[in-house]
Amino acid sequence: MKPVSHAFKDNAKQALADEPLRRALGGIKHGFVANRAKARAKLPEFERLRDEARAVKEHTLAHLDLYLEAYEKKVTETGGHVHWAATAADARAAILQICQAAGAKTVTKGKSMVGEEIAINEHLEAAGITPVETDLGEYLIQLRHEPPSHIIAPAIHLNKGQVEADFRREHTDLPDNRVLEEPAQLVAEARAVLRKQFLAADVGITGANLLIAETGTSVIVTNEGNGDLTQCLPRIHVVITSIEKMVPTLEDANTILRVLARSATGQECSTYTTFSTGPKRDGDPDGPDEYHVVVLDNGRSEMLGGQFHDMLRCIRCGACMNHCPVYGAIGGHAYGWVYPGPMGAVLTPSLIGIDEAGNLPNASTFCGRCEAVCPMRIPLPKMMRHWREREYEKGNTPAFYKLSLKAWAYAAKNPRLYQTLTGLLIPLLARFGSKGRFRSLPLASGWTRYRDLPAPQGKTFQQLWRAKEMRS
Amino acid sequence: MNASNTRESVLGSIRGSLRVTGDDAARVDAVRKRLKAPSPNLVPERANVRGEESIALLTEMLEGQSAHVSRAKTLDEIPKLVANYLRKNNLPAEFRTGSDGLLADIPWGKATSLTHHLGRGQGDDAVAVSRARTAAAETGTLFLTSGPENPTTLNFLPDTHIVVIQAKDILGSYEDGWNAIRKIYGKRPLPRAVNLISGPSRTADIEQIIVMGAHGPRRLHVIIAG
Ligand code: SF4
C-alpha cells in the first residue's frame, strides 16, 4: 500500500472519534493482554527464555551473511530455490515471474507481513492474477480493500455487523435469507468459500516466521491451518520472507517458538507450527512440485550494527502494540502503513524513510510497557527517542513544540523561576480538576476529549524534598 | 540488477554494516560449529518428563487446547474407539489414511461398520486418521511427517482428524521430538513438511471470539496406543 504515515495526526484524530473502533480495541485487554500474563505465569522460565531468544537472534545477526549462505545451500540441496531481493520491487518481480512461468490465474495467500510490505497483491492484480487471502482476518480486510490494523489480528478493528455486510455484498451466489449473526456462522461461510479457492489455486504464497539454516527450512505458525492448505495443495509454493527471520538450528527455533505464541496470543503454542523443506519428494502423494523462497532485504541490512539494529530481533508477535496505550486508543490504521504500534513506530521510518514516517516515533507516552513485554527485549522507547532526535536535528519539529520546549528549558535551567512557576501552577491546576481528574483543560483538549487527566495533588517534589530535609 | 548481483549486493550490504568479511576464520568457524552440532538452549523444567508422566502432561495440554484424547491398550482396541467416536459425533463411518505401517496393522475389520479409504486428502473428506511419529508433552504437540505414509493433506482437509500415537513415542520437550525425527531421517533431509499439531483449527479473527474449524479440522481426536 501507499503509505499515509505523514498524515498520522489527522488519522489519529479520526480514529479517536470512531466509537466502534474504540469498542473493538477495548477487547485487547481481556484477550491478548490477560492471556499473555497467564501464559507467562504458567512458565517459570519465561524471563530466562526471553534472554535466550535475544541471544539466539544476536548471534544470528552477527553472522547473518554466513547463515544466509548456509541456508541457501540447504534449500538448493533439498530441491528448492532461493531468490534474493534487495528491494520491494525485486521481490515483486521475482514472485510475478514465478507465477507467470506457471501460467497462474489464482494465487492463495497465507498471512505475510512482508507480503503487505511489498504490496504483492496489487502487483499480481495489475498483471491479471487474482490473489486470494486465506487467513480469515486478511480475507476480511481484502474484501474491504483495507490494510491490516494489527500484525497478528489484521481485522481487529472490525465488528461482526461489518463482516456480515461485506459477506452479503461479496458472496452473492449464496441465499439472501441465510443467517449470519454469530461469528461461528460467519466463519463457516468463509471456510466454505475459501475451500474452493484452496483447491483451485495454481500457486500458494506464505510468509515465514523463521528460516532455519541447519536444514534449509521455512517455518510458519498459524491457528487456522490456512497457511498449510495454501502450501500443500497448489503446484507451487512461494515463501516471501526477509533476511532477519534466520535462526541457526532447530534448537534455536524451539527457543523462539517458546516465547512467540505466549507473547502473541497467550497460547502455550499455536495450533499449527509447520516446518517446510523443499518441494515434494519422490513418492509423495501431495505437496508442491516447486518450492521458492524470496528473501527480502529492503533496508534491513543497513540497520545492522546501527542505532536501530535491535529492531531486527523482532519476531512480529504484536505484544508491544497490545500493551501500548497509544495503539489501544487509535488502532493500527492511523499509523498509515503496514507495521503499527511501537514496533511500527521504530521500523517504519527505517523502511520507508523519516520524511514519510517522521510522526510515528512521536506516538508514544514513553510509558515503557512495550519494552517490558517484548519477548526479544527490544528497547523500543529508546529507539523512538533516536528517531525524534534525528528529526529534531533535521529541523522537522513543529515550531510550537520547539517554542514550548525552549520555554520549559529556560525555566528548568533557572531553578528559582521553575520552583516559583510550578509552586504557583499546582494549586491552581488542582482547583481546576474535580475529584482529582480533569475532564477538560484549556490548551489540552486534545488529551481531555478522550480521557481524563489526573490533576496534580498537593505540593511539588521540591517542596516535599525541602520539608523532608528540614524534618531530618 | 541480475540475480547473482542482487545476492552479492545483499550479502555485501550485510557485511558492510557489520564491518566484517565473509572469510573471517573465527566467524566461519562459529557458524560451522553451531550448525554441525546443534545444542539445546534452555529447556523448561516442565518438559523434563518420561513415560506415564509425559503421557499425562500431553493429555492435559491437548485437552486444554480443545482436543479429545483417549487411550487404547493395544491396536486391537482402536477400531471400536474410532467407530464409537464417529457415532457419538454424528459423523459418517468412513475415514481415509495413508500407507503408514502402524495404521495398516490396526485390525480395522473388527469394527464392521467402518469403511477404510486409502490415499491423499480430498476436498470433501469427513474423517482422516494419521499417525504422529513423536510428540512433545510440554505443550501437547504432535509431530507428523509428510510422505505417502501420512499425506499432509489428511492433516488439514478433513472435518475431523484422528491421530494415533504410540505411547513410547511420547516424549517431553521439542528437543526430544526433533531428536526422534533426526533419528528417523538420519542423514537424509527433513521430510517436505513436519507438522506440529497441538489442537483443532481455530480463529479469533472476528471480535476476538474463538471459533473452531477455521480452515483445518474442527475436531482433533488423539488416540494413545500402548
Ligand atoms: S517489537 Fe517485540 S513485542 Fe513488538 S512485535 Fe516485535 S518482538 Fe513482538
XYZ file of C-alpha atoms and ligand atoms in Angstrom:
706
model
C 0.000 0.000 0.000
C 0.996 3.580 -0.461
C 1.997 4.895 2.940
C -0.104 7.643 4.538
C 2.016 7.861 7.660
C 2.697 11.557 7.088
C -0.972 12.168 7.898
C -0.592 10.426 11.244
C -2.086 13.232 13.292
C -5.236 13.510 11.209
C -5.531 9.732 11.020
C -5.238 9.516 14.794
C -7.820 12.232 15.311
C -10.290 10.379 13.117
C -9.582 7.106 14.876
C -10.234 8.681 18.272
C -13.680 9.760 17.139
C -14.528 6.275 15.800
C -16.669 4.665 18.509
C -16.944 1.129 17.024
C -13.165 1.097 16.614
C -12.644 2.072 20.224
C -15.011 -0.689 21.361
C -13.118 -3.220 19.228
C -9.761 -2.139 20.649
C -11.164 -2.304 24.168
C -11.255 -6.099 23.852
C -7.457 -6.401 23.683
C -7.073 -6.019 27.427
C -9.251 -9.005 28.306
C -7.951 -11.036 25.393
C -4.316 -10.822 24.344
C -3.046 -8.925 27.380
C -4.713 -11.082 30.043
C -3.826 -14.297 28.196
C -0.188 -13.332 27.844
C 0.001 -12.684 31.581
C -1.489 -16.120 32.283
C 0.854 -17.911 29.878
C 3.835 -16.139 31.399
C 2.775 -17.108 34.906
C 2.484 -20.751 33.850
C 6.074 -20.954 32.625
C 8.592 -20.145 35.369
C 11.442 -19.956 32.862
C 9.714 -17.353 30.698
C 12.005 -14.447 31.565
C 15.117 -16.543 31.045
C 13.720 -17.795 27.742
C 13.421 -14.184 26.639
C 17.130 -13.706 27.367
C 17.936 -16.847 25.410
C 15.760 -15.823 22.482
C 17.536 -12.488 22.371
C 20.917 -14.232 22.471
C 19.933 -16.569 19.621
C 18.964 -13.634 17.431
C 22.011 -11.550 18.352
C 24.317 -14.413 17.445
C 22.448 -14.916 14.180
C 22.529 -11.236 13.236
C 26.262 -11.036 13.918
C 26.795 -13.891 11.442
C 23.831 -13.183 9.182
C 25.737 -13.294 5.884
C 27.131 -16.731 6.697
C 23.852 -18.161 7.921
C 22.075 -16.917 4.810
C 24.685 -18.643 2.662
C 24.383 -21.870 4.654
C 20.600 -21.664 4.436
C 20.657 -21.095 0.689
C 22.901 -24.108 0.222
C 20.495 -26.349 2.135
C 17.441 -25.075 0.281
C 19.147 -25.799 -3.017
C 20.244 -29.259 -1.857
C 16.671 -30.154 -0.992
C 15.408 -29.064 -4.406
C 14.192 -25.548 -3.595
C 15.168 -22.154 -4.989
C 16.267 -19.017 -3.150
C 15.598 -15.638 -4.793
C 17.427 -12.651 -3.341
C 15.605 -9.344 -3.302
C 17.399 -6.131 -2.356
C 14.235 -4.052 -2.726
C 10.476 -4.495 -2.644
C 10.482 -4.155 -6.441
C 12.964 -7.048 -6.737
C 10.728 -9.237 -4.596
C 7.595 -8.347 -6.551
C 9.332 -9.070 -9.844
C 10.616 -12.448 -8.626
C 7.178 -13.542 -7.433
C 5.396 -12.357 -10.546
C 7.882 -14.198 -12.705
C 7.295 -17.454 -10.828
C 3.517 -17.022 -11.139
C 3.670 -16.155 -14.826
C 6.014 -19.038 -15.634
C 3.411 -21.305 -14.023
C 0.603 -19.714 -16.039
C -1.107 -18.938 -12.722
C -4.612 -17.452 -12.666
C -5.296 -17.535 -8.951
C -2.892 -17.456 -6.058
C -3.856 -18.306 -2.494
C -2.022 -16.461 0.238
C -1.234 -17.192 3.836
C -0.733 -14.219 6.111
C 2.532 -12.403 5.460
C 3.573 -9.003 6.735
C 6.417 -8.956 4.211
C 3.776 -9.575 1.544
C 1.995 -6.459 2.808
C 5.283 -4.569 2.895
C 5.980 -5.209 -0.786
C 2.285 -4.799 -1.732
C 2.343 -8.047 -3.666
C -1.438 -8.263 -4.100
C -1.714 -5.059 -6.101
C 1.218 -6.141 -8.235
C -0.311 -9.521 -9.073
C -3.718 -7.985 -9.760
C -2.189 -5.497 -12.172
C -0.784 -8.464 -14.084
C -4.169 -10.177 -14.246
C -3.528 -12.714 -11.464
C -6.067 -12.942 -8.632
C -4.578 -13.158 -5.140
C -6.898 -14.614 -2.506
C -6.084 -14.012 1.150
C -6.939 -17.118 3.167
C -6.197 -16.114 6.750
C -9.683 -15.161 7.901
C -8.646 -11.726 9.152
C -6.700 -10.996 5.970
C -9.662 -12.182 3.876
C -11.991 -9.814 5.744
C -9.795 -6.805 5.062
C -9.127 -7.839 1.470
C -12.884 -7.686 0.840
C -12.802 -4.105 2.156
C -9.561 -3.135 0.379
C -8.070 -2.168 3.718
C -4.588 -2.727 5.107
C -4.181 -4.808 8.282
C -4.611 -2.901 11.536
C -2.622 -5.346 13.672
C 0.263 -7.645 12.771
C -1.316 -10.811 14.142
C -5.013 -9.863 14.166
C -5.340 -7.904 10.933
C -9.107 -7.331 11.230
C -9.191 -6.484 14.913
C -10.845 -3.146 14.075
C -13.955 -4.786 12.561
C -17.159 -5.946 14.237
C -19.380 -8.807 13.144
C -22.011 -6.498 11.687
C -19.442 -5.088 9.274
C -18.296 -8.598 8.356
C -21.876 -9.682 7.719
C -22.466 -6.715 5.412
C -19.262 -7.472 3.483
C -20.175 -11.150 3.083
C -23.674 -10.287 1.835
C -22.187 -7.855 -0.671
C -19.451 -10.196 -1.929
C -20.852 -13.739 -1.664
C -23.741 -13.064 -4.000
C -24.277 -16.683 -5.032
C -25.458 -17.589 -1.512
C -29.127 -17.285 -0.457
C -30.183 -13.845 0.765
C -32.111 -15.205 3.713
C -29.168 -17.041 5.304
C -28.447 -16.208 8.936
C -25.114 -14.523 9.591
C -25.377 -13.228 13.131
C -22.766 -15.130 15.082
C -19.031 -15.347 14.464
C -19.416 -19.137 14.064
C -21.820 -18.634 11.132
C -19.510 -16.113 9.514
C -16.505 -18.387 9.956
C -18.391 -21.332 8.433
C -19.296 -19.277 5.383
C -15.721 -18.085 4.890
C -14.497 -21.657 5.296
C -16.780 -22.918 2.531
C -15.986 -20.039 0.165
C -12.227 -20.307 0.675
C -12.142 -24.102 0.498
C -12.959 -23.829 -3.212
C -10.160 -21.299 -3.678
C -7.622 -23.534 -1.948
C -8.428 -26.393 -4.296
C -8.348 -24.218 -7.428
C -5.181 -22.172 -6.828
C -2.117 -22.584 -9.034
C 0.357 -21.012 -6.642
C 0.347 -20.673 -2.846
C 2.243 -17.858 -1.183
C 3.026 -17.947 2.530
C 5.256 -15.914 4.784
C 7.743 -17.361 7.238
C 8.102 -16.801 10.959
C 11.538 -18.378 10.898
C 14.134 -19.686 8.471
C 16.426 -22.450 9.692
C 19.968 -22.567 8.299
C 20.745 -26.069 9.561
C 18.026 -27.702 7.464
C 17.023 -25.127 4.813
C 13.563 -24.950 6.346
C 10.907 -22.219 6.494
C 8.511 -22.199 9.433
C 5.000 -20.811 9.686
C 2.890 -20.551 12.793
C -0.905 -20.417 12.444
C -4.085 -21.302 14.271
C -6.380 -21.694 11.288
C -4.430 -24.131 9.113
C -4.860 -21.831 6.124
C -1.123 -21.500 5.613
C -0.909 -25.263 5.328
C -3.697 -25.612 2.776
C -2.000 -22.749 0.926
C 1.248 -24.667 0.660
C 0.218 -28.322 0.305
C -2.453 -28.010 -2.411
C -1.117 -25.818 -5.293
C 1.626 -26.927 -7.649
C 3.964 -24.187 -6.477
C 4.789 -22.888 -3.011
C 6.389 -19.443 -2.732
C 7.674 -18.220 0.611
C 8.016 -14.460 0.895
C 10.264 -13.559 3.805
C 13.081 -11.283 4.924
C 16.701 -11.717 5.918
C 16.273 -11.285 9.680
C 13.939 -14.286 10.034
C 17.010 -16.526 10.120
C 17.951 -18.792 13.033
C 20.796 -21.319 13.010
C 19.262 -24.610 14.173
C 16.057 -26.434 15.085
C 17.057 -25.943 18.722
C 17.221 -22.196 18.182
C 13.819 -22.303 16.516
C 12.441 -24.043 19.627
C 13.648 -21.189 21.800
C 11.970 -18.538 19.671
C 8.769 -20.590 19.407
C 8.591 -20.891 23.189
C 8.260 -17.128 23.560
C 6.372 -16.338 20.340
C 2.854 -17.689 20.886
C 2.885 -16.900 24.590
C 3.738 -13.270 23.838
C 1.354 -13.021 20.903
C -1.975 -14.611 21.823
C -1.077 -16.010 25.212
C -1.351 -19.580 23.894
C 1.122 -22.186 25.134
C 1.808 -22.732 21.462
C -0.068 -22.041 18.258
C -2.252 -24.805 16.872
C -0.074 -25.427 13.836
C 3.669 -24.928 13.518
C 4.803 -26.121 10.123
C 8.378 -26.815 9.066
C 8.661 -26.838 5.256
C 11.750 -28.084 3.470
C 11.880 -28.117 -0.321
C 9.271 -29.418 -2.792
C 7.569 -32.799 -2.639
C 9.796 -35.869 -2.723
C 9.622 -38.901 -4.962
C 6.575 -40.892 -3.999
C 4.900 -38.070 -2.058
C 1.188 -38.008 -2.889
C 0.839 -34.309 -2.100
C 2.827 -31.119 -1.692
C 4.123 -28.648 -4.285
C 6.331 -29.560 -7.263
C 8.287 -26.340 -6.801
C 9.417 -24.550 -3.637
C 10.697 -20.982 -3.894
C 11.892 -18.664 -1.153
C 12.083 -14.939 -1.859
C 14.388 -13.345 0.713
C 13.899 -9.607 1.046
C 16.348 -7.040 2.397
C 14.569 -3.713 1.786
C 16.726 -1.616 4.093
C 17.242 -4.191 6.836
C 20.917 -4.851 6.140
C 21.596 -1.165 6.673
C 20.068 -1.340 10.147
C 22.623 -3.938 11.260
C 25.138 -2.593 13.736
C 23.477 0.838 13.835
C 21.092 2.668 16.143
C 18.153 0.536 15.016
C 19.952 -2.796 14.965
C 17.934 -4.193 17.896
C 14.742 -3.866 15.876
C 15.963 -6.716 13.661
C 15.340 -9.113 16.549
C 11.590 -8.523 16.223
C 9.590 -11.728 15.767
C 6.326 -9.897 14.962
C 4.420 -11.129 17.990
C 2.370 -7.976 18.460
C 2.809 -7.803 22.243
C 4.147 -4.245 22.065
C 1.003 -2.963 20.354
C -1.316 -4.997 22.577
C 0.180 -3.266 25.592
C 0.555 0.197 24.068
C -1.818 2.917 25.338
C -1.435 4.846 22.087
C -2.210 1.845 19.871
C -5.057 0.961 22.239
C -6.598 4.372 21.644
C -6.142 4.785 17.895
C -5.673 1.279 16.441
C -3.383 0.323 13.612
C -4.676 2.196 10.582
C -3.692 5.578 11.958
C -0.030 4.575 11.605
C -0.602 4.779 7.879
C 1.364 1.800 6.632
C 1.936 -1.886 7.263
C 3.529 -2.029 10.704
C 1.645 -0.257 13.522
C 2.217 0.255 17.233
C 5.597 0.703 18.891
C 7.377 -1.744 16.565
C 5.949 0.135 13.593
C 6.943 3.479 15.043
C 10.557 2.290 15.034
C 10.585 0.124 11.914
C 8.505 2.189 9.503
C 10.868 5.185 9.343
C 13.744 2.738 8.722
C 11.942 1.109 5.835
C 10.131 3.980 4.119
C 12.045 6.983 5.403
C 11.743 9.587 8.120
C 10.167 12.130 5.783
C 7.085 9.968 5.338
C 7.005 8.391 8.787
C 8.596 11.040 10.999
C 5.451 11.491 13.054
C 5.239 7.885 14.176
C 8.038 7.932 16.773
C 6.132 10.750 18.466
C 3.203 8.407 19.045
C 4.468 7.337 22.419
C 3.879 8.243 26.023
C 7.242 6.613 26.884
C 5.448 4.518 29.466
C 7.857 1.697 28.615
C 5.301 -1.104 28.585
C 6.269 -2.183 25.062
C 9.846 -2.839 26.066
C 8.718 -4.548 29.266
C 6.674 -7.127 27.347
C 8.777 -7.518 24.195
C 9.953 -11.134 24.180
C 13.102 -10.109 22.299
C 13.852 -7.304 24.772
C 13.932 -4.644 22.084
C 14.428 -1.182 23.600
C 11.572 0.378 21.647
C 11.269 3.663 23.608
C 14.987 4.320 23.277
C 14.828 3.857 19.532
C 11.786 6.081 19.227
C 13.848 8.710 21.008
C 16.658 8.218 18.479
C 14.215 8.960 15.694
C 12.937 12.048 17.495
C 16.486 13.299 17.927
C 17.187 12.771 14.263
C 14.014 14.548 13.319
C 14.870 17.414 15.644
C 18.328 17.678 14.100
C 16.798 17.717 10.659
C 14.581 20.587 11.733
C 11.312 18.744 11.174
C 9.947 19.502 14.628
C 6.902 21.768 14.529
C 7.551 25.345 15.680
C 5.036 25.167 18.525
C 6.858 22.199 20.132
C 10.185 23.952 19.768
C 8.915 27.110 21.392
C 7.306 25.221 24.275
C 10.452 23.185 24.775
C 12.571 26.310 24.755
C 10.335 27.954 27.340
C 10.471 24.857 29.513
C 14.252 24.587 29.092
C 14.666 28.230 30.107
C 12.593 27.714 33.230
C 14.284 24.429 34.063
C 17.704 25.987 33.837
C 16.638 28.688 36.282
C 15.705 26.719 39.396
C 14.199 29.625 41.230
C 11.936 30.556 38.356
C 10.977 26.883 37.858
C 10.062 26.436 41.503
C 8.068 29.623 41.629
C 6.152 28.713 38.479
C 5.372 25.120 39.439
C 4.584 26.124 43.007
C 2.023 28.553 41.650
C 0.652 26.254 38.981
C -0.039 23.177 41.034
C -2.612 24.581 43.458
C -4.183 26.342 40.518
C -4.447 23.183 38.485
C -5.646 21.170 41.458
C -8.552 23.598 41.829
C -9.403 23.199 38.139
C -9.856 19.447 38.381
C -12.760 17.777 40.114
C -12.177 14.628 42.196
C -8.544 14.799 41.228
C -9.232 14.496 37.467
C -9.643 16.941 34.640
C -12.499 16.376 32.268
C -11.348 19.315 30.218
C -8.410 21.645 30.330
C -7.626 24.725 28.292
C -4.865 24.068 25.731
C -5.082 20.342 26.443
C -8.403 19.459 24.875
C -6.535 17.104 22.540
C -5.895 14.982 25.584
C -9.021 15.519 27.645
C -11.520 14.910 24.861
C -10.808 11.172 25.021
C -9.592 10.668 28.570
C -9.291 12.391 31.901
C -6.024 13.835 33.064
C -5.097 13.327 36.709
C -4.853 16.682 38.470
C -1.617 17.269 40.376
C -2.144 16.888 44.097
C -0.516 18.742 46.968
C 2.978 20.076 46.736
C 5.772 20.000 44.185
C 8.564 17.484 44.507
C 10.996 20.195 45.538
C 8.662 21.463 48.241
C 8.259 17.963 49.637
C 12.003 17.379 49.488
C 12.741 20.573 51.349
C 10.180 19.721 54.022
C 11.764 16.291 54.400
C 15.264 17.784 54.627
C 14.100 20.125 57.363
C 12.499 17.272 59.317
C 15.591 15.088 59.262
C 20.426 -5.988 -11.476
C 20.650 -9.686 -12.295
C 20.073 -12.357 -9.693
C 23.663 -13.032 -8.670
C 24.393 -9.323 -8.434
C 21.418 -8.917 -6.126
C 22.670 -11.735 -3.966
C 26.112 -10.158 -3.737
C 24.707 -6.729 -3.008
C 22.559 -8.010 -0.122
C 25.411 -10.023 1.376
C 27.796 -7.131 0.756
C 25.494 -4.695 2.481
C 25.193 -7.009 5.498
C 28.968 -7.339 5.717
C 29.445 -3.617 5.261
C 27.061 -2.770 8.091
C 28.552 -5.402 10.393
C 32.072 -4.312 9.349
C 33.089 -7.930 8.725
C 34.242 -10.099 5.881
C 32.818 -13.397 4.715
C 36.091 -15.268 5.132
C 36.958 -14.298 8.707
C 38.083 -17.645 10.158
C 36.602 -17.090 13.622
C 33.172 -16.250 12.230
C 33.171 -19.102 9.742
C 34.179 -21.471 12.493
C 31.490 -20.290 14.899
C 28.799 -20.853 12.280
C 30.144 -24.212 11.180
C 30.274 -25.487 14.758
C 26.777 -24.342 15.615
C 25.303 -25.955 12.513
C 27.258 -29.174 12.794
C 26.478 -29.958 16.395
C 23.238 -28.208 17.308
C 22.911 -27.980 21.051
C 19.819 -27.216 23.076
C 19.245 -23.852 24.703
C 17.245 -23.599 27.925
C 14.578 -26.334 28.109
C 11.729 -25.656 30.557
C 11.663 -27.926 33.594
C 8.085 -28.865 32.730
C 9.400 -30.791 29.707
C 11.578 -32.988 31.895
C 9.111 -35.902 31.969
C 9.235 -39.518 30.839
C 6.856 -42.441 30.415
C 3.448 -42.133 32.067
C 4.271 -38.616 33.236
C 4.769 -37.436 29.693
C 1.533 -39.138 28.616
C -0.337 -37.389 31.429
C 1.135 -33.988 30.525
C 0.491 -34.433 26.802
C -3.115 -35.359 27.565
C -3.624 -32.410 29.880
C -2.158 -29.935 27.400
C -4.091 -31.309 24.412
C -7.366 -31.250 26.308
C -6.633 -27.679 27.370
C -6.336 -26.883 23.653
C -9.761 -28.419 22.832
C -8.572 -31.805 21.542
C -10.068 -35.119 22.714
C -7.698 -37.771 23.956
C -8.300 -41.484 24.559
C -6.102 -44.447 25.341
C -6.019 -47.856 23.674
C -4.048 -50.583 25.422
C -3.489 -52.406 22.138
C -4.011 -51.709 18.449
C -6.959 -54.136 18.564
C -8.988 -51.652 20.586
C -8.629 -48.818 18.098
C -11.312 -49.740 15.516
C -14.022 -49.748 18.173
C -12.741 -46.494 19.683
C -12.869 -44.821 16.280
C -16.310 -46.233 15.437
C -17.720 -45.035 18.758
C -16.184 -41.607 18.423
C -17.628 -41.152 14.936
C -21.073 -42.334 16.038
C -21.095 -40.104 19.096
C -20.314 -37.065 16.926
C -22.842 -37.995 14.226
C -20.076 -38.479 11.668
C -20.112 -40.894 8.716
C -18.453 -44.248 9.476
C -15.681 -43.869 6.934
C -12.187 -42.498 7.018
C -9.048 -42.182 4.962
C -5.429 -42.997 5.809
C -2.074 -43.081 4.047
C 0.052 -46.217 3.827
C 1.541 -45.977 7.318
C 2.646 -49.377 8.640
C 1.290 -48.900 12.138
C -2.107 -47.834 10.822
C -2.087 -50.797 8.440
C -1.519 -53.100 11.408
C -4.725 -51.959 13.065
C -7.391 -54.651 12.528
C -9.981 -52.235 11.118
C -12.240 -55.151 10.115
C -13.087 -55.594 13.803
C -15.486 -52.690 13.557
C -17.569 -53.883 10.641
C -19.380 -50.585 10.252
C -16.181 -48.722 9.257
C -15.130 -48.099 5.654
C -11.394 -47.520 5.164
C -10.168 -45.443 2.174
C -6.544 -45.003 1.225
C -4.699 -42.056 -0.304
C -4.160 -38.338 -0.023
C -6.795 -35.958 1.333
C -9.732 -34.856 -0.811
C -11.638 -31.599 -0.506
C -14.725 -33.238 0.940
C -13.203 -35.863 3.256
C -15.091 -36.045 6.532
C -12.561 -38.026 8.564
C -8.875 -38.901 8.293
C -6.656 -40.996 10.515
C -2.926 -40.203 10.675
C -0.039 -41.353 12.763
C 2.218 -38.988 14.690
C 5.873 -40.021 14.747
C 6.550 -38.386 18.070
C 5.101 -35.814 20.460
C 6.360 -33.175 22.876
C 4.364 -33.216 26.080
C 5.478 -29.720 27.109
C 2.761 -28.066 25.031
C 0.704 -31.052 23.859
C 2.326 -31.044 20.448
C 2.182 -33.911 17.923
C 4.853 -34.241 15.205
C 3.522 -35.513 11.852
C 5.727 -36.038 8.820
C 4.723 -35.778 5.155
C 5.020 -38.665 2.724
C 2.871 -41.485 1.334
C 2.538 -42.963 4.827
C 0.800 -39.866 6.175
C -0.046 -37.378 3.409
C -0.092 -33.785 4.675
C -3.463 -33.110 3.054
C -5.024 -35.580 5.519
C -3.977 -33.284 8.362
C -5.829 -30.254 7.036
C -8.682 -31.070 4.628
C -10.967 -33.340 6.697
C -13.516 -32.028 9.167
C -12.331 -34.473 11.781
C -8.741 -35.559 12.270
C -7.868 -38.611 14.309
C -4.214 -39.036 15.212
C -2.764 -42.265 16.542
C 0.462 -42.133 18.527
C 2.276 -44.940 20.288
C 2.776 -44.341 23.999
C 6.506 -44.978 23.669
C 6.819 -42.155 21.125
C 5.543 -39.527 23.548
C 8.495 -37.501 24.820
C 8.963 -34.407 26.960
C 10.412 -31.475 25.043
C 10.533 -30.114 21.487
C 14.223 -31.042 21.556
C 13.321 -34.665 22.319
C 10.821 -34.612 19.461
C 13.323 -33.261 16.946
C 15.968 -35.722 18.027
C 13.477 -38.519 17.364
C 12.799 -37.071 13.894
C 16.533 -36.723 13.227
C 16.986 -40.358 14.192
C 14.280 -41.496 11.762
C 15.661 -39.486 8.828
C 19.356 -39.917 9.577
C 21.482 -38.127 7.015
C 18.536 -37.529 4.694
C 16.974 -34.063 4.642
C 13.876 -33.410 6.691
C 10.652 -34.531 5.008
C 8.947 -31.860 2.931
C 6.694 -30.963 5.829
C 6.884 -31.598 9.527
C 3.561 -30.536 11.001
C 3.463 -29.732 14.682
C -0.201 -30.008 15.648
C -1.495 -29.041 19.070
C -5.278 -28.936 18.702
C -8.089 -28.423 16.208
C -8.094 -25.467 13.807
C -9.425 -22.209 15.242
C -9.707 -18.500 14.642
C -10.404 -15.457 16.775
C -10.386 -13.040 13.868
C -13.987 -11.899 14.352
C -14.348 -9.850 17.524
C -11.665 -11.930 19.243
C -14.177 -14.740 19.823
C -12.673 -18.217 19.383
C -14.409 -20.369 16.768
C -13.259 -23.916 15.993
C -12.702 -25.186 12.473
C -11.457 -22.119 10.630
C -9.910 -23.941 7.666
C -8.490 -27.125 9.098
C -10.231 -29.828 11.155
C -12.970 -28.776 13.572
C -12.161 -31.740 15.794
C -8.892 -33.388 16.765
C -9.114 -36.787 18.428
C -5.860 -38.268 19.673
C -5.562 -41.982 20.398
C -2.613 -43.060 22.519
C -1.751 -46.668 21.770
C 0.012 -48.793 24.374
S 8.939 -5.345 18.905
Fe 8.940 -7.025 20.370
S 6.843 -7.029 21.202
Fe 6.786 -5.814 19.298
S 6.215 -7.268 17.721
Fe 8.451 -7.192 17.760
S 9.051 -8.868 19.120
Fe 6.878 -8.501 19.494
